[in-house]
Coordinates of C-alpha atoms in Angstrom, one line a residue:
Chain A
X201 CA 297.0 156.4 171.2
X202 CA 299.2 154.8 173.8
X203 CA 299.2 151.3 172.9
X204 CA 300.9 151.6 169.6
X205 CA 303.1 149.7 167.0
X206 CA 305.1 150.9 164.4
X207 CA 304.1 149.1 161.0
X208 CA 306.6 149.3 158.1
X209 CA 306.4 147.5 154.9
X210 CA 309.5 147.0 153.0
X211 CA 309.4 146.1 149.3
X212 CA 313.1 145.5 147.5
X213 CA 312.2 148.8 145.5
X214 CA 312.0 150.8 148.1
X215 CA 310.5 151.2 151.9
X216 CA 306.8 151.7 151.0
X217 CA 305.2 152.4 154.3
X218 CA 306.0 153.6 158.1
X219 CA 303.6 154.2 160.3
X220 CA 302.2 154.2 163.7
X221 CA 299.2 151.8 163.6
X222 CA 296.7 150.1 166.5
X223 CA 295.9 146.8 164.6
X224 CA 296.9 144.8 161.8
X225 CA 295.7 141.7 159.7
X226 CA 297.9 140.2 157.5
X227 CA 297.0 137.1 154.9
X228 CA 299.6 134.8 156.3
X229 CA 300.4 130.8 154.9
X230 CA 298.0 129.6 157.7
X231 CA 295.5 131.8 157.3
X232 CA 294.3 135.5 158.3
X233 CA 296.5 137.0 161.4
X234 CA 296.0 139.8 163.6
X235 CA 298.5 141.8 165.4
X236 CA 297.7 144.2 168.1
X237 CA 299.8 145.7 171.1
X238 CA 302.3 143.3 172.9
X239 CA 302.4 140.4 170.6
X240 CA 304.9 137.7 170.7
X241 CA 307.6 137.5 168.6
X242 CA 306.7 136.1 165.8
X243 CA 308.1 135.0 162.0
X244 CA 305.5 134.3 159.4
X245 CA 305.0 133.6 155.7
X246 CA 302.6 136.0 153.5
X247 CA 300.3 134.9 151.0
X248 CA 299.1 137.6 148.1
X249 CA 296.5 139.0 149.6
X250 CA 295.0 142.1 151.5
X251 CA 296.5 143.9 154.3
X252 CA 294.5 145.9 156.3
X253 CA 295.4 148.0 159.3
X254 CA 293.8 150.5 162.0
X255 CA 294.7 154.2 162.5
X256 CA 292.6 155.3 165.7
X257 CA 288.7 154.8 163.7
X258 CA 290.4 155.1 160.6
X259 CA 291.2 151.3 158.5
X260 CA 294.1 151.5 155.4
X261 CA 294.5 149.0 152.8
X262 CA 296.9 147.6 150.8
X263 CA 297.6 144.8 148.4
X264 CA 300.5 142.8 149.4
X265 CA 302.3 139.9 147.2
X266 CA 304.2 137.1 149.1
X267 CA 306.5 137.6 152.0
X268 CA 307.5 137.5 155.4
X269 CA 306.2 139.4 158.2
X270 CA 308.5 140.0 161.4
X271 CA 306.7 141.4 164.8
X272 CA 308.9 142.1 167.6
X273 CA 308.9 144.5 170.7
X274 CA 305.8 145.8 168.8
X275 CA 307.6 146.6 165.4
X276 CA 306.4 145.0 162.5
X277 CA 308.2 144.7 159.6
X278 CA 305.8 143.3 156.6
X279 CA 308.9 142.1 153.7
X280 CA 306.7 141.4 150.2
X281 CA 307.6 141.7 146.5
X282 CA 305.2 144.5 145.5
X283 CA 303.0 146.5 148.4
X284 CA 300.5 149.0 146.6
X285 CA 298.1 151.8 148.0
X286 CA 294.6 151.8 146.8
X287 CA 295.3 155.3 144.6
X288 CA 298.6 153.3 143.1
X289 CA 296.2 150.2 141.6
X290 CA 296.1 150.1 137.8
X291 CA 292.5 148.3 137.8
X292 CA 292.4 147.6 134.1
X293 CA 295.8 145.8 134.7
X294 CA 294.4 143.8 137.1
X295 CA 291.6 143.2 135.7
X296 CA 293.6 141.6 132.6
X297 CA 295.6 139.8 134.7
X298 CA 292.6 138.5 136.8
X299 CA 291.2 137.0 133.6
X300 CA 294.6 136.0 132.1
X301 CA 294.6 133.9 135.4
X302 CA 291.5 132.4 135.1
X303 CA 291.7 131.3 131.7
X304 CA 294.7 129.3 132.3
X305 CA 293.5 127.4 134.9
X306 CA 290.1 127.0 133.1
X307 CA 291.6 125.1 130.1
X308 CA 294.3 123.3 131.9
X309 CA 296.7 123.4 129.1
X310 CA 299.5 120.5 129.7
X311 CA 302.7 122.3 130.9
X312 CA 300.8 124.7 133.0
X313 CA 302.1 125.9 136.0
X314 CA 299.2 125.9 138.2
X315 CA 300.8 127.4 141.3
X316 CA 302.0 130.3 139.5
X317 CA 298.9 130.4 137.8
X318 CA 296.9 130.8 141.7
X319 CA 299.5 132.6 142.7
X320 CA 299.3 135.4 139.9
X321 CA 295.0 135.0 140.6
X322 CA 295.2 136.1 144.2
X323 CA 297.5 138.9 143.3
X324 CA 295.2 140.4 140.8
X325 CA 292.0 139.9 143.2
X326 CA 293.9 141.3 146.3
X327 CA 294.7 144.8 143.9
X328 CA 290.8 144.7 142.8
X329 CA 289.7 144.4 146.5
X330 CA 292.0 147.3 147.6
X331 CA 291.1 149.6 144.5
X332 CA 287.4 149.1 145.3
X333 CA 288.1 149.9 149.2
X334 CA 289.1 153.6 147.8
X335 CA 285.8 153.8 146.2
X336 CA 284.0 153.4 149.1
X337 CA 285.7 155.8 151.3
Chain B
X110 CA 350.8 171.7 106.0
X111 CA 346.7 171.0 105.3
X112 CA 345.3 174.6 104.0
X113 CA 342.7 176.6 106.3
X114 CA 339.7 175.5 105.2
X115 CA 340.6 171.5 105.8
X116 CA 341.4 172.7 109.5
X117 CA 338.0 174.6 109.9
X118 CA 336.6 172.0 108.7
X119 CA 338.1 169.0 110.6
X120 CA 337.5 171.6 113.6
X121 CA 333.5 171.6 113.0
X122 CA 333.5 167.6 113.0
X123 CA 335.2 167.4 116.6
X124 CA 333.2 170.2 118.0
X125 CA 330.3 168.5 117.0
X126 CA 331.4 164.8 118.4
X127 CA 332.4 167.1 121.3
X128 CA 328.6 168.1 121.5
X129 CA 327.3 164.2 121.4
X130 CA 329.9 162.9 124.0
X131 CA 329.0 165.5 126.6
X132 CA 325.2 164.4 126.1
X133 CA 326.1 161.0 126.3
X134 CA 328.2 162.0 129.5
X135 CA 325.0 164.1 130.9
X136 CA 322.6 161.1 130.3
X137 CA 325.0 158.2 131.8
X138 CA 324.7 160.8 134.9
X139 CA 321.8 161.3 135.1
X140 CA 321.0 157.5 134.8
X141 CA 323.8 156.8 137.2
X142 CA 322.0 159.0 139.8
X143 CA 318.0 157.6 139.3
X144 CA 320.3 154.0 140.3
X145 CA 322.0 154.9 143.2
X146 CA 318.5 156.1 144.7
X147 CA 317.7 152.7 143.6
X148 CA 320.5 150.7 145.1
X149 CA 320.0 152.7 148.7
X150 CA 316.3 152.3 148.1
X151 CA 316.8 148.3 148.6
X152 CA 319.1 148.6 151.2
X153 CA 316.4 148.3 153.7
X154 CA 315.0 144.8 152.3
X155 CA 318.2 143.4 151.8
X156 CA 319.2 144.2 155.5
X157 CA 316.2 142.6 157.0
X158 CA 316.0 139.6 155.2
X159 CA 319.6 138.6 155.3
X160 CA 318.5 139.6 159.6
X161 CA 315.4 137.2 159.6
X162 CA 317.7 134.3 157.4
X163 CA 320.0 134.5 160.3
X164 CA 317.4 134.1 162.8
X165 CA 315.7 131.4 161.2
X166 CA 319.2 129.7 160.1
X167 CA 320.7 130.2 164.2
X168 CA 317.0 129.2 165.8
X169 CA 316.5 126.1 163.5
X170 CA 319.6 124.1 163.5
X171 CA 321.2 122.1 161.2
X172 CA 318.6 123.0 158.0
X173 CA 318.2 121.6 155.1
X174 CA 317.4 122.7 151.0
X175 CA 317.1 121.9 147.8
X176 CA 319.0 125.5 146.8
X177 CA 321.3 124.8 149.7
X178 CA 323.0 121.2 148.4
X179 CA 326.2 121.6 147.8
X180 CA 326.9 117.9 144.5
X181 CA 329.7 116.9 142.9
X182 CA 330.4 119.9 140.6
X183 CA 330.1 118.5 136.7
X184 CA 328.5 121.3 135.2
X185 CA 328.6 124.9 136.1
X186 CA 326.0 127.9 134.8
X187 CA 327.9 131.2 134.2
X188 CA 325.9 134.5 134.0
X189 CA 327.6 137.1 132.4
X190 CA 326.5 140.5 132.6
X191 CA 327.1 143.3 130.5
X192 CA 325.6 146.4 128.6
X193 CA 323.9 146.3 125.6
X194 CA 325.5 149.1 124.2
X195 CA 328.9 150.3 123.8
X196 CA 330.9 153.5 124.5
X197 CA 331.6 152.6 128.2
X198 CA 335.3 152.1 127.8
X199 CA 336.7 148.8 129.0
X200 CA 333.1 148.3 130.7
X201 CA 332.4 145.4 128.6
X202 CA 335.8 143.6 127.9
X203 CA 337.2 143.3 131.4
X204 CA 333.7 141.1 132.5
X205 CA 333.6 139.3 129.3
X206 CA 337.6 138.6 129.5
X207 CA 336.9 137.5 133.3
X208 CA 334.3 135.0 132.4
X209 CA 336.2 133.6 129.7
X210 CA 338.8 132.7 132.1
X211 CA 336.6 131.2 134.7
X212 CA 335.1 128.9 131.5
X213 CA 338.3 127.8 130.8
X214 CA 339.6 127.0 134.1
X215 CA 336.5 125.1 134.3
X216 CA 337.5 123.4 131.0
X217 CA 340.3 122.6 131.8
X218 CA 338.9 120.2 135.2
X219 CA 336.2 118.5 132.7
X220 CA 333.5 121.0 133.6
X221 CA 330.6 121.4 132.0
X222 CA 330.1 125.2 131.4
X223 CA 327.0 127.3 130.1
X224 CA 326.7 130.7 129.4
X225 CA 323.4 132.4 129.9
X226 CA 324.4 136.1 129.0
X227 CA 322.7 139.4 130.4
X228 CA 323.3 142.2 128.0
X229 CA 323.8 142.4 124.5
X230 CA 327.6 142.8 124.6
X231 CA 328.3 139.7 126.2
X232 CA 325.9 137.0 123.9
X233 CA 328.2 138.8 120.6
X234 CA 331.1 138.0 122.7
X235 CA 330.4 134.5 123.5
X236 CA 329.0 133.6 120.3
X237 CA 331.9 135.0 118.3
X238 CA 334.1 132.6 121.0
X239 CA 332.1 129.8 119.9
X240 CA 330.5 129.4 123.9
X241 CA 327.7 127.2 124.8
X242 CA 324.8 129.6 125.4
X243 CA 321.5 128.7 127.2
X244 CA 319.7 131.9 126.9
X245 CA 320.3 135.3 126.2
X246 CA 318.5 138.8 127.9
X247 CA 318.8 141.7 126.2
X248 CA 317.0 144.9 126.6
X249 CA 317.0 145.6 130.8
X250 CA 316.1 148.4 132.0
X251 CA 318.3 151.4 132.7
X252 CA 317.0 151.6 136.4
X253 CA 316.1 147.2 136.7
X254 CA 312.7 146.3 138.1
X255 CA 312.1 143.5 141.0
X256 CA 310.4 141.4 137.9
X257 CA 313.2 141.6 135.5
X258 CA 315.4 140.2 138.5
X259 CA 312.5 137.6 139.5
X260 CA 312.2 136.1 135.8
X261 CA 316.2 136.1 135.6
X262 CA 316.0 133.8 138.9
X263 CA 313.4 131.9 138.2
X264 CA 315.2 130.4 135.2
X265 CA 318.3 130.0 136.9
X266 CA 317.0 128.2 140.0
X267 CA 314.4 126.0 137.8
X268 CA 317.6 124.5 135.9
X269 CA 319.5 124.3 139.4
X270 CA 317.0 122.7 140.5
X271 CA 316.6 120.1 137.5
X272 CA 320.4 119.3 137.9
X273 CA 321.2 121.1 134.5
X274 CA 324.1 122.8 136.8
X275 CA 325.6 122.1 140.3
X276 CA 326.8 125.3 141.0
X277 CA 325.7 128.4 139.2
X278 CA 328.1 131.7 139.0
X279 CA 327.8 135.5 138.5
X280 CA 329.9 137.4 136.1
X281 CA 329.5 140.9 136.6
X282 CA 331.0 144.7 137.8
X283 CA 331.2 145.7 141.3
X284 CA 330.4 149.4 141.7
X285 CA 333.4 150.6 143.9
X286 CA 332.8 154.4 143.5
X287 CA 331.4 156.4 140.7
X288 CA 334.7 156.0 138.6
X289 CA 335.8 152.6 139.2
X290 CA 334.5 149.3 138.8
X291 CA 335.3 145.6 139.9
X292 CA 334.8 142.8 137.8
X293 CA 333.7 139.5 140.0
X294 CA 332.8 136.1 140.4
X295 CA 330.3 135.8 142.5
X296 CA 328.6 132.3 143.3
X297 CA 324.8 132.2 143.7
X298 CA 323.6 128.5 143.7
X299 CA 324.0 126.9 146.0
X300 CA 323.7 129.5 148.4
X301 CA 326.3 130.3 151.1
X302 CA 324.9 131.5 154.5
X303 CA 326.8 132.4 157.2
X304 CA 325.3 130.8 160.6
X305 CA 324.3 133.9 163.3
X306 CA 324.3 134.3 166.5
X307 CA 321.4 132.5 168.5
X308 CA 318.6 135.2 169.4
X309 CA 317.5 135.2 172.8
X310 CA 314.0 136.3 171.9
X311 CA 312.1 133.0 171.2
X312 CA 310.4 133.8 167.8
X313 CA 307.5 131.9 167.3
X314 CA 307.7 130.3 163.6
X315 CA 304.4 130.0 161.5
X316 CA 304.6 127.6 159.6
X317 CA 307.3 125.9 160.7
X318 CA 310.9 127.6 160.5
X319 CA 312.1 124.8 157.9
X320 CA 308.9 126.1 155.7
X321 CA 309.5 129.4 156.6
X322 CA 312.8 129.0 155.0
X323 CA 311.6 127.6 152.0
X324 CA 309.7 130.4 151.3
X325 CA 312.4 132.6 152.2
X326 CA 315.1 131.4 150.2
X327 CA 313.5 132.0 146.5
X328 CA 312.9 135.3 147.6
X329 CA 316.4 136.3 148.8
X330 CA 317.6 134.8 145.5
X331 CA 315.2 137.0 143.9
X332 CA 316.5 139.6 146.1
X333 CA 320.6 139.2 145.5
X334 CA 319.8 138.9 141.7
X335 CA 317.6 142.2 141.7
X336 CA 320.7 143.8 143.8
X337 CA 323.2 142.8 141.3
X338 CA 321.3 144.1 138.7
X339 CA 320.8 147.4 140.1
X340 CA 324.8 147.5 141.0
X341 CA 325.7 146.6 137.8
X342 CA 323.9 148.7 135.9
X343 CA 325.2 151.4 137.9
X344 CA 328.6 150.6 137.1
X345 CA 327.6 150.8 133.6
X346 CA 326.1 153.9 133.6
X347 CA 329.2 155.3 136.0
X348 CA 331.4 153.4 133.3
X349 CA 329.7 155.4 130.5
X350 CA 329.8 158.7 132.1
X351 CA 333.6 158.6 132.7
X352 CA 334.5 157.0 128.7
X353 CA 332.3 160.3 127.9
X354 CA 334.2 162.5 130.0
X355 CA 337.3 161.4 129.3
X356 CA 335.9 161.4 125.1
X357 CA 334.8 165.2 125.4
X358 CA 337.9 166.2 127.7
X359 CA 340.3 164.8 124.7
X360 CA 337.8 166.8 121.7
X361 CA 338.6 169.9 124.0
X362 CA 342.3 169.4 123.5
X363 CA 342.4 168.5 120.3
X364 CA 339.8 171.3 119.2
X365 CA 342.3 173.7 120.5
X366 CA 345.2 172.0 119.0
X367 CA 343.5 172.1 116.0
X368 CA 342.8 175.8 116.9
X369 CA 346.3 176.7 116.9
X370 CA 347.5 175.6 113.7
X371 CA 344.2 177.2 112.2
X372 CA 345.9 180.2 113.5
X373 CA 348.8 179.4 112.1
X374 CA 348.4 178.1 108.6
X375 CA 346.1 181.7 108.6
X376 CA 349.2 183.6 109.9
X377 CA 351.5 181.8 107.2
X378 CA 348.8 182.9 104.6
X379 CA 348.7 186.4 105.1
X380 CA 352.5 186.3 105.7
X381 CA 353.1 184.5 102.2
X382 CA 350.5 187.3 100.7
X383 CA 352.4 190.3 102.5
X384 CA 355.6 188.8 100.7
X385 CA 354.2 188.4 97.4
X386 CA 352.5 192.0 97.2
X387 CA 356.2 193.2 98.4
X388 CA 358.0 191.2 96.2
X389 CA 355.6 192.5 93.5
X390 CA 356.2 196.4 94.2
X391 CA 359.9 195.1 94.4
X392 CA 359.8 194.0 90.8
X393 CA 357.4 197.3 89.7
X394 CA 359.8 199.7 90.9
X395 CA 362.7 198.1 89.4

């Protein structure tokens, strides 16, 4: 493991995650990103979404809300409101929330906020993809 | 002089007061600890982003923001925080006094002012002063969660936003150390940023720095509200513990001044007794 980068992901509630990784994919503003060994500096926008990242063979999971991510001199530093490990995923929560979500933006009530409504939509799918990324390992 | 039993039993009802102010004082430490951990916890955030803010502020130029405007002040949004409970000594009163001060100096320049009050404390204090009061939040938690913080700011930046205020302020306690606490004025809309250094590494923006930053900017308001929070509530809970020590130190002295003229009102008893049984032989043998 020569060519390595150090991946950590900061929420405001604490510093969730430091690491030594090979890869990363982010869900940034503009669509899916990968990092790997010597990138350029770079400062991006997060979307809720999945991150995924490579050990050696190994791939890690986690479900990120929006942020930043910073890369420089191969240090990544991934800033998001919540960051959660598969094990941490309360699926019936997100599962509510998923179809809280839906409903909204089904009936289209006037006053809706429809970008919060999305927003809170990806959040919950991002959780439910991670959670069932621990069932299949 | 009260008799020996009134003593005993004024004795019991401190002791036991005694017993309830040095759980209170155990609890408010015990909260003030859980916290701390949570105010160094968000150290690291609040670091970074304030670092990529400068990056982004020194690489872009002149920027512009709808949270950055500074407009003719007319009307101002105060949020005061306090406790919902009590028992913290001058916790409460020294921010609520503060932010009546700032109101009226506002007043005073044809200000608009509006209250939206964090804590129970302060919305009994306001409305008993007959304040203007937007909204009211009662009931945070003892250690406050990113949400709490990202609802309070939402509702303060959606009103910025709609021109309801031109400049919004925060009323709260500074935690200086465990035993003191500062009470400020802190303004959070429109945003002050200090302008960095330039970088020499050439960052590569995606999008756009200027979207970058509007992304950014909700979050560090998110972020400064969720960090004043925290801090506050830690100077509540370091507030309560030292009202509770101070509470159980004075029931130890006046249990044991209490003590003493148990003692002696019991002395002057047997004393009086002694002299009446010796009076009484007196007048027998007589």
């Amino acid at each position: 493991m020569a060519k390595v980068l150090k991946l950590e992901v900061v929420t405001p509630e604490r510093v969730s995650l430091q690491v030594e990784i090979n890869s990363l994919v982010v869900p940034a503003t503009e669509g899916s990103l990968g990092v790997l060994y010597n990138h350029a500096p770079l400062i991006t926008g997060l979307e809720p979404g999945v991150l995924q990242y490579r050990q050696g063979e190994q791939t890690f999971f986690l479900a990120i809300s929006n942020g930043f991510m910073e890369v420089a001199d191969n240090l990544i530093t991934v800033l998001v409101d919540t960051a959660e490990k598969p094990e941490e995923i309360d699926v019936e929560r997100a599962l509510a929330a998923k179809e809280r979500a839906e409903k909204r933006l089904k009936e289209q009530k006037p006053g809706l906020d429809v970008h919060r409504a999305e927003l809170a939509l990806h959040r919950a799918l991002a959780r439910l993809k991670v959670a069932d990324y621990k069932n299949v390992s | 002089m009260p008799s020996v039993r009134d003593i005993k039993r004024r004795m019991k009802s401190v002791e036991s007061i005694q017993q309830i102010t040095k759980a209170m004082k155990m609890v408010a430490a015990s909260k003030l600890r859980r916290t701390q951990t949570a105010v160094i916890r968000s150290r690291p955030y609040t670091e970074k982003l304030q670092e990529i803010l400068h990056k982004i502020v020194a690489s872009a130029g002149e920027i512009t923001h709808p949270l950055l405007v500074e407009r003719p002040v007319k009307a101002v949004g105060i949020i005061l925080i306090t406790a919902d409970k009590g028992l913290a000594g001058g916790y409460n009163a020294r921010v609520q006094k503060l932010a009546l001060e700032e109101a009226t100096r506002f007043a005073e320049q044809e200000i608009e002012v509006d209250f939206i009050a964090v804590g129970n404390k302060g919305h009994d204090f306001l409305k008993r002063r007959e304040q203007k009061i937007k909204t009211d939040i009662v009931g945070l938690n003892d250690v406050p969660t990113f949400s709490e913080a990202q609802r309070l700011s939402k509702l303060i930046v959606d009103s910025f936003l709609a021109g309801e205020y031109d400049r919004v302020y925060l009323v709260y306690q500074e935690f200086v150390t465990t035993v003191q606490q500062r009470p400020v004025v802190k303004q959070l809309l429109p945003l002050l940023y200090e302008k960095g250094e330039a970088e020499e590494k050439e960052y590569i923006y995606e999008p756009a720095p200027q979207e970058v930053l509007s992304i950014l900017l909700p979050q560090y308001i998110n972020n400064t509200m969720f960090h004043i929070l925290t801090e506050t509530k830690a100077s509540e809970h370091g507030a309560r513990m030292t009202a509770m020590t101070s509470a159980t130190d004075n029931a130890e002295e006046m249990i044991e001044k209490l003590n003493l003229s148990y003692n002696r009102s019991r002395q002057a008893a047997i004393t009086r007794e002694i002299s009446e049984i010796v009076g009484g032989a007196d007048a027998l043998e007589a």
